GROMACS .gro file of N, CA and C in nm:
model
  360
    1GLN      N    1 -14.102   8.405   8.896
    1GLN     CA    2 -14.127   8.284   8.823
    1GLN      C    3 -14.014   8.187   8.800
    2VAL      N    4 -13.895   8.244   8.829
    2VAL     CA    5 -13.773   8.162   8.845
    2VAL      C    6 -13.711   8.189   8.981
    3GLN      N    7 -13.668   8.082   9.050
    3GLN     CA    8 -13.604   8.095   9.175
    3GLN      C    9 -13.478   8.015   9.178
    4LEU      N   10 -13.382   8.072   9.257
    4LEU     CA   11 -13.254   8.011   9.284
    4LEU      C   12 -13.256   7.979   9.431
    5VAL      N   13 -13.240   7.861   9.469
    5VAL     CA   14 -13.239   7.828   9.612
    5VAL      C   15 -13.110   7.758   9.648
    6GLU      N   16 -13.039   7.822   9.739
    6GLU     CA   17 -12.901   7.779   9.789
    6GLU      C   18 -12.909   7.691   9.908
    7SER      N   19 -12.813   7.606   9.934
    7SER     CA   20 -12.804   7.528  10.049
    7SER      C   21 -12.659   7.483  10.081
    8GLY      N   22 -12.629   7.453  10.199
    8GLY     CA   23 -12.496   7.398  10.229
    8GLY      C   24 -12.396   7.486  10.305
    9GLY      N   25 -12.437   7.603  10.333
    9GLY     CA   26 -12.343   7.688  10.416
    9GLY      C   27 -12.339   7.647  10.557
   10GLY      N   28 -12.250   7.721  10.630
   10GLY     CA   29 -12.239   7.674  10.768
   10GLY      C   30 -12.104   7.720  10.831
   11LEU      N   31 -12.070   7.666  10.944
   11LEU     CA   32 -11.952   7.696  11.027
   11LEU      C   33 -11.853   7.577  11.008
   12VAL      N   34 -11.739   7.613  10.970
   12VAL     CA   35 -11.638   7.511  10.950
   12VAL      C   36 -11.495   7.564  11.006
   13GLN      N   37 -11.411   7.471  11.048
   13GLN     CA   38 -11.285   7.511  11.098
   13GLN      C   39 -11.184   7.526  10.977
   14PRO      N   40 -11.097   7.606  10.996
   14PRO     CA   41 -10.983   7.637  10.890
   14PRO      C   42 -10.939   7.497  10.849
   15GLY      N   43 -10.915   7.484  10.718
   15GLY     CA   44 -10.871   7.361  10.657
   15GLY      C   45 -10.981   7.262  10.626
   16GLY      N   46 -11.103   7.292  10.665
   16GLY     CA   47 -11.218   7.202  10.647
   16GLY      C   48 -11.274   7.232  10.508
   17SER      N   49 -11.393   7.162  10.485
   17SER     CA   50 -11.454   7.158  10.351
   17SER      C   51 -11.608   7.174  10.371
   18LEU      N   52 -11.672   7.240  10.264
   18LEU     CA   53 -11.820   7.254  10.259
   18LEU      C   54 -11.847   7.239  10.111
   19ARG      N   55 -11.975   7.200  10.092
   19ARG     CA   56 -12.023   7.195   9.956
   19ARG      C   57 -12.153   7.277   9.947
   20LEU      N   58 -12.156   7.374   9.867
   20LEU     CA   59 -12.273   7.456   9.840
   20LEU      C   60 -12.349   7.409   9.719
   21SER      N   61 -12.476   7.413   9.724
   21SER     CA   62 -12.567   7.375   9.613
   21SER      C   63 -12.661   7.490   9.584
   22CYS      N   64 -12.695   7.498   9.452
   22CYS     CA   65 -12.795   7.599   9.413
   22CYS      C   66 -12.881   7.540   9.308
   23ALA      N   67 -13.017   7.531   9.335
   23ALA     CA   68 -13.098   7.475   9.232
   23ALA      C   69 -13.197   7.576   9.182
   24ALA      N   70 -13.208   7.573   9.049
   24ALA     CA   71 -13.302   7.676   8.982
   24ALA      C   72 -13.428   7.599   8.956
   25SER      N   73 -13.537   7.676   8.964
   25SER     CA   74 -13.667   7.618   8.934
   25SER      C   75 -13.762   7.721   8.883
   26GLY      N   76 -13.860   7.678   8.814
   26GLY     CA   77 -13.961   7.772   8.757
   26GLY      C   78 -13.971   7.757   8.606
   27LYS      N   79 -14.013   7.869   8.542
   27LYS     CA   80 -14.041   7.858   8.399
   27LYS      C   81 -13.897   7.872   8.316
   28ILE      N   82 -13.822   7.773   8.319
   28ILE     CA   83 -13.691   7.773   8.255
   28ILE      C   84 -13.699   7.704   8.126
   29PHE      N   85 -13.648   7.767   8.021
   29PHE     CA   86 -13.621   7.710   7.895
   29PHE      C   87 -13.477   7.656   7.893
   30SER      N   88 -13.377   7.729   7.929
   30SER     CA   89 -13.246   7.688   7.928
   30SER      C   90 -13.160   7.783   8.023
   31ILE      N   91 -13.049   7.730   8.067
   31ILE     CA   92 -12.968   7.798   8.155
   31ILE      C   93 -12.822   7.823   8.090
   32ASN      N   94 -12.774   7.938   8.080
   32ASN     CA   95 -12.648   7.964   8.029
   32ASN      C   96 -12.547   7.956   8.144
   33ASP      N   97 -12.462   8.065   8.162
   33ASP     CA   98 -12.369   8.063   8.265
   33ASP      C   99 -12.436   8.055   8.411
   34MET      N  100 -12.358   7.979   8.496
   34MET     CA  101 -12.408   7.978   8.639
   34MET      C  102 -12.277   8.011   8.713
   35GLY      N  103 -12.291   8.064   8.836
   35GLY     CA  104 -12.179   8.105   8.913
   35GLY      C  105 -12.201   8.123   9.057
   36TRP      N  106 -12.085   8.151   9.131
   36TRP     CA  107 -12.095   8.182   9.268
   36TRP      C  108 -12.016   8.306   9.294
   37TYR      N  109 -12.072   8.400   9.373
   37TYR     CA  110 -12.009   8.521   9.419
   37TYR      C  111 -12.019   8.519   9.565
   38ARG      N  112 -11.930   8.606   9.630
   38ARG     CA  113 -11.940   8.611   9.774
   38ARG      C  114 -11.918   8.764   9.818
   39GLN      N  115 -11.975   8.791   9.939
   39GLN     CA  116 -11.955   8.923   9.988
   39GLN      C  117 -11.931   8.913  10.135
   40ALA      N  118 -11.810   8.961  10.166
   40ALA     CA  119 -11.765   8.973  10.321
   40ALA      C  120 -11.815   9.103  10.376
   41PRO      N  121 -11.818   9.103  10.509
   41PRO     CA  122 -11.858   9.221  10.574
   41PRO      C  123 -11.770   9.351  10.548
   42GLY      N  124 -11.836   9.456  10.494
   42GLY     CA  125 -11.757   9.576  10.460
   42GLY      C  126 -11.694   9.573  10.326
   43LYS      N  127 -11.709   9.466  10.242
   43LYS     CA  128 -11.647   9.456  10.123
   43LYS      C  129 -11.754   9.433  10.003
   44GLU      N  130 -11.708   9.464   9.882
   44GLU     CA  131 -11.797   9.450   9.768
   44GLU      C  132 -11.812   9.299   9.737
   45ARG      N  133 -11.921   9.269   9.663
   45ARG     CA  134 -11.945   9.135   9.619
   45ARG      C  135 -11.835   9.104   9.508
   46GLU      N  136 -11.777   8.984   9.514
   46GLU     CA  137 -11.678   8.945   9.429
   46GLU      C  138 -11.712   8.808   9.359
   47LEU      N  139 -11.652   8.783   9.246
   47LEU     CA  140 -11.662   8.667   9.177
   47LEU      C  141 -11.581   8.554   9.242
   48VAL      N  142 -11.647   8.445   9.258
   48VAL     CA  143 -11.572   8.320   9.313
   48VAL      C  144 -11.541   8.227   9.194
   49ALA      N  145 -11.643   8.184   9.126
   49ALA     CA  146 -11.630   8.094   9.014
   49ALA      C  147 -11.752   8.092   8.927
   50THR      N  148 -11.730   8.062   8.789
   50THR     CA  149 -11.836   8.053   8.699
   50THR      C  150 -11.817   7.922   8.614
   51ILE      N  151 -11.931   7.877   8.555
   51ILE     CA  152 -11.927   7.761   8.478
   51ILE      C  153 -12.026   7.793   8.362
   52ALA      N  154 -11.987   7.767   8.238
   52ALA     CA  155 -12.071   7.779   8.129
   52ALA      C  156 -12.154   7.653   8.100
   53SER      N  157 -12.255   7.668   8.007
   53SER     CA  158 -12.339   7.554   7.985
   53SER      C  159 -12.259   7.431   7.940
   54GLY      N  160 -12.153   7.459   7.869
   54GLY     CA  161 -12.071   7.355   7.807
   54GLY      C  162 -11.969   7.295   7.906
   55GLY      N  163 -11.955   7.364   8.021
   55GLY     CA  164 -11.865   7.313   8.124
   55GLY      C  165 -11.740   7.392   8.152
   56THR      N  166 -11.714   7.490   8.062
   56THR     CA  167 -11.585   7.575   8.083
   56THR      C  168 -11.604   7.646   8.216
   57THR      N  169 -11.492   7.647   8.295
   57THR     CA  170 -11.491   7.706   8.430
   57THR      C  171 -11.393   7.822   8.426
   58ASN      N  172 -11.418   7.908   8.523
   58ASN     CA  173 -11.338   8.039   8.567
   58ASN      C  174 -11.334   8.056   8.706
   59TYR      N  175 -11.219   8.076   8.759
   59TYR     CA  176 -11.201   8.094   8.910
   59TYR      C  177 -11.135   8.218   8.944
   60ALA      N  178 -11.167   8.273   9.055
   60ALA     CA  179 -11.085   8.382   9.111
   60ALA      C  180 -10.953   8.329   9.159
   61ASP      N  181 -10.850   8.407   9.147
   61ASP     CA  182 -10.717   8.364   9.187
   61ASP      C  183 -10.713   8.313   9.329
   62SER      N  184 -10.787   8.373   9.411
   62SER     CA  185 -10.786   8.347   9.557
   62SER      C  186 -10.840   8.208   9.595
   63VAL      N  187 -10.912   8.139   9.497
   63VAL     CA  188 -10.969   8.019   9.530
   63VAL      C  189 -10.927   7.904   9.434
   64LYS      N  190 -10.842   7.936   9.341
   64LYS     CA  191 -10.794   7.839   9.237
   64LYS      C  192 -10.719   7.726   9.328
   65GLY      N  193 -10.734   7.596   9.289
   65GLY     CA  194 -10.676   7.493   9.346
   65GLY      C  195 -10.754   7.440   9.470
   66ARG      N  196 -10.838   7.519   9.531
   66ARG     CA  197 -10.915   7.494   9.654
   66ARG      C  198 -11.062   7.469   9.632
   67PHE      N  199 -11.112   7.543   9.536
   67PHE     CA  200 -11.260   7.527   9.510
   67PHE      C  201 -11.280   7.477   9.370
   68THR      N  202 -11.393   7.404   9.360
   68THR     CA  203 -11.437   7.340   9.229
   68THR      C  204 -11.583   7.372   9.210
   69ILE      N  205 -11.608   7.425   9.092
   69ILE     CA  206 -11.744   7.457   9.051
   69ILE      C  207 -11.785   7.340   8.952
   70SER      N  208 -11.918   7.299   8.966
   70SER     CA  209 -11.965   7.196   8.876
   70SER      C  210 -12.114   7.225   8.866
   71ARG      N  211 -12.175   7.152   8.757
   71ARG     CA  212 -12.324   7.170   8.745
   71ARG      C  213 -12.385   7.036   8.688
   72ASP      N  214 -12.512   7.012   8.720
   72ASP     CA  215 -12.585   6.912   8.673
   72ASP      C  216 -12.703   6.972   8.589
   73ASN      N  217 -12.687   6.969   8.466
   73ASN     CA  218 -12.788   7.045   8.382
   73ASN      C  219 -12.922   6.971   8.393
   74ALA      N  220 -12.925   6.843   8.415
   74ALA     CA  221 -13.055   6.766   8.423
   74ALA      C  222 -13.134   6.815   8.548
   75LYS      N  223 -13.062   6.861   8.649
   75LYS     CA  224 -13.126   6.909   8.774
   75LYS      C  225 -13.122   7.059   8.783
   76ASN      N  226 -13.074   7.124   8.685
   76ASN     CA  227 -13.067   7.263   8.687
   76ASN      C  228 -12.991   7.317   8.820
   77THR      N  229 -12.894   7.254   8.854
   77THR     CA  230 -12.822   7.276   8.981
   77THR      C  231 -12.669   7.304   8.956
   78VAL      N  232 -12.621   7.397   9.038
   78VAL     CA  233 -12.476   7.426   9.028
   78VAL      C  234 -12.424   7.399   9.170
   79TYR      N  235 -12.300   7.346   9.182
   79TYR     CA  236 -12.232   7.311   9.311
   79TYR      C  237 -12.101   7.392   9.321
   80LEU      N  238 -12.060   7.416   9.447
   80LEU     CA  239 -11.932   7.472   9.477
   80LEU      C  240 -11.869   7.383   9.586
   81GLN      N  241 -11.776   7.302   9.555
   81GLN     CA  242 -11.695   7.227   9.648
   81GLN      C  243 -11.580   7.313   9.700
   82MET      N  244 -11.581   7.338   9.832
   82MET     CA  245 -11.473   7.427   9.891
   82MET      C  246 -11.392   7.345   9.983
   83ASN      N  247 -11.268   7.331   9.953
   83ASN     CA  248 -11.172   7.259  10.030
   83ASN      C  249 -11.065   7.354  10.083
   84SER      N  250 -10.993   7.304  10.185
   84SER     CA  251 -10.884   7.393  10.253
   84SER      C  252 -10.930   7.532  10.279
   85LEU      N  253 -11.042   7.540  10.333
   85LEU     CA  254 -11.102   7.673  10.370
   85LEU      C  255 -11.017   7.752  10.467
   86LYS      N  256 -11.016   7.881  10.439
   86LYS     CA  257 -10.943   7.973  10.526
   86LYS      C  258 -11.035   8.074  10.589
   87PRO      N  259 -11.001   8.142  10.697
   87PRO     CA  260 -11.084   8.247  10.758
   87PRO      C  261 -11.121   8.352  10.667
   88GLU      N  262 -11.033   8.386  10.562
   88GLU     CA  263 -11.067   8.488  10.470
   88GLU      C  264 -11.177   8.448  10.360
   89ASP      N  265 -11.215   8.322  10.367
   89ASP     CA  266 -11.323   8.274  10.276
   89ASP      C  267 -11.462   8.301  10.341
   90THR      N  268 -11.459   8.357  10.467
   90THR     CA  269 -11.581   8.384  10.540
   90THR      C  270 -11.655   8.489  10.466
   91ALA      N  271 -11.781   8.461  10.428
   91ALA     CA  272 -11.865   8.562  10.353
   91ALA      C  273 -12.007   8.504  10.331
   92VAL      N  274 -12.096   8.575  10.282
   92VAL     CA  275 -12.220   8.537  10.229
   92VAL      C  276 -12.198   8.496  10.084
   93TYR      N  277 -12.235   8.377  10.056
   93TYR     CA  278 -12.202   8.313   9.915
   93TYR      C  279 -12.344   8.324   9.840
   94TYR      N  280 -12.342   8.384   9.718
   94TYR     CA  281 -12.459   8.406   9.634
   94TYR      C  282 -12.443   8.316   9.509
   95CYS      N  283 -12.549   8.244   9.477
   95CYS     CA  284 -12.556   8.177   9.344
   95CYS      C  285 -12.611   8.279   9.238
   96ASN      N  286 -12.565   8.268   9.113
   96ASN     CA  287 -12.602   8.357   9.006
   96ASN      C  288 -12.621   8.266   8.886
   97ALA      N  289 -12.722   8.303   8.800
   97ALA     CA  290 -12.740   8.220   8.676
   97ALA      C  291 -12.801   8.305   8.565
   98ARG      N  292 -12.769   8.287   8.447
   98ARG     CA  293 -12.835   8.353   8.340
   98ARG      C  294 -12.923   8.252   8.276
   99ILE      N  295 -13.050   8.286   8.286
   99ILE     CA  296 -13.157   8.192   8.254
   99ILE      C  297 -13.246   8.244   8.135
  100VAL      N  298 -13.269   8.153   8.044
  100VAL     CA  299 -13.361   8.196   7.936
  100VAL      C  300 -13.495   8.134   7.981
  101THR      N  301 -13.600   8.215   7.998
  101THR     CA  302 -13.730   8.171   8.051
  101THR      C  303 -13.810   8.110   7.931
  102THR      N  304 -13.921   8.052   7.964
  102THR     CA  305 -14.014   7.998   7.864
  102THR      C  306 -14.073   8.091   7.762
  103ARG      N  307 -14.051   8.224   7.796
  103ARG     CA  308 -14.085   8.329   7.704
  103ARG      C  309 -13.965   8.369   7.615
  104LEU      N  310 -13.856   8.292   7.625
  104LEU     CA  311 -13.740   8.303   7.544
  104LEU      C  312 -13.665   8.434   7.564
  105ARG      N  313 -13.679   8.479   7.687
  105ARG     CA  314 -13.600   8.599   7.728
  105ARG      C  315 -13.499   8.566   7.835
  106GLU      N  316 -13.377   8.617   7.824
  106GLU     CA  317 -13.272   8.594   7.915
  106GLU      C  318 -13.276   8.695   8.031
  107TYR      N  319 -13.262   8.646   8.148
  107TYR     CA  320 -13.245   8.737   8.261
  107TYR      C  321 -13.139   8.676   8.352
  108THR      N  322 -13.078   8.758   8.447
  108THR     CA  323 -12.981   8.726   8.542
  108THR      C  324 -13.063   8.710   8.672
  109TYR      N  325 -13.043   8.597   8.733
  109TYR     CA  326 -13.109   8.573   8.863
  109TYR      C  327 -13.008   8.547   8.982
  110TRP      N  328 -13.041   8.583   9.100
  110TRP     CA  329 -12.958   8.561   9.219
  110TRP      C  330 -13.030   8.484   9.322
  111GLY      N  331 -12.951   8.404   9.395
  111GLY     CA  332 -13.008   8.331   9.509
  111GLY      C  333 -13.007   8.423   9.627
  112GLN      N  334 -13.068   8.376   9.739
  112GLN     CA  335 -13.081   8.465   9.845
  112GLN      C  336 -12.962   8.470   9.943
  113GLY      N  337 -12.858   8.389   9.915
  113GLY     CA  338 -12.734   8.389   9.993
  113GLY      C  339 -12.725   8.295  10.095
  114THR      N  340 -12.607   8.240  10.126
  114THR     CA  341 -12.596   8.139  10.231
  114THR      C  342 -12.458   8.176  10.297
  115GLN      N  343 -12.466   8.182  10.430
  115GLN     CA  344 -12.346   8.221  10.511
  115GLN      C  345 -12.247   8.109  10.526
  116VAL      N  346 -12.123   8.139  10.492
  116VAL     CA  347 -12.007   8.046  10.518
  116VAL      C  348 -11.918   8.113  10.613
  117THR      N  349 -11.892   8.050  10.726
  117THR     CA  350 -11.807   8.109  10.833
  117THR      C  351 -11.689   8.010  10.865
  118VAL      N  352 -11.579   8.054  10.845
  118VAL     CA  353 -11.449   7.969  10.861
  118VAL      C  354 -11.377   8.020  10.993
  119SER      N  355 -11.392   7.942  11.099
  119SER     CA  356 -11.336   7.993  11.231
  119SER      C  357 -11.297   7.874  11.318
  120SER      N  358 -11.205   7.886  11.399
  120SER     CA  359 -11.173   7.785  11.500
  120SER      C  360 -11.242   7.814  11.629
   0.00000   0.00000   0.00000
């Protein structure tokens, strides 16, 4: 009844940029924290960045200064602007959100994932 749909992944050369988007839809009352995680082959899923409903952000050390997370509360959408991309940023990127449904219950939802490949 709630979906997160991601877009914006792809292949980019080292030093390039990509912008990921994740739109939430369905029976939403409100959205608390939203974030991005990533999982590289053979590795565990890791936090990339989070943003609270009020705009407070948190970043993994590995992406600080290169990635920027933002959100548009009117559109129920979270973005991840990725600059100065490195081959080690290659992973499947997952959107995450803590959403209060119209039944006033909070659940954590995940998107389907979008592949980001950084390679020359």
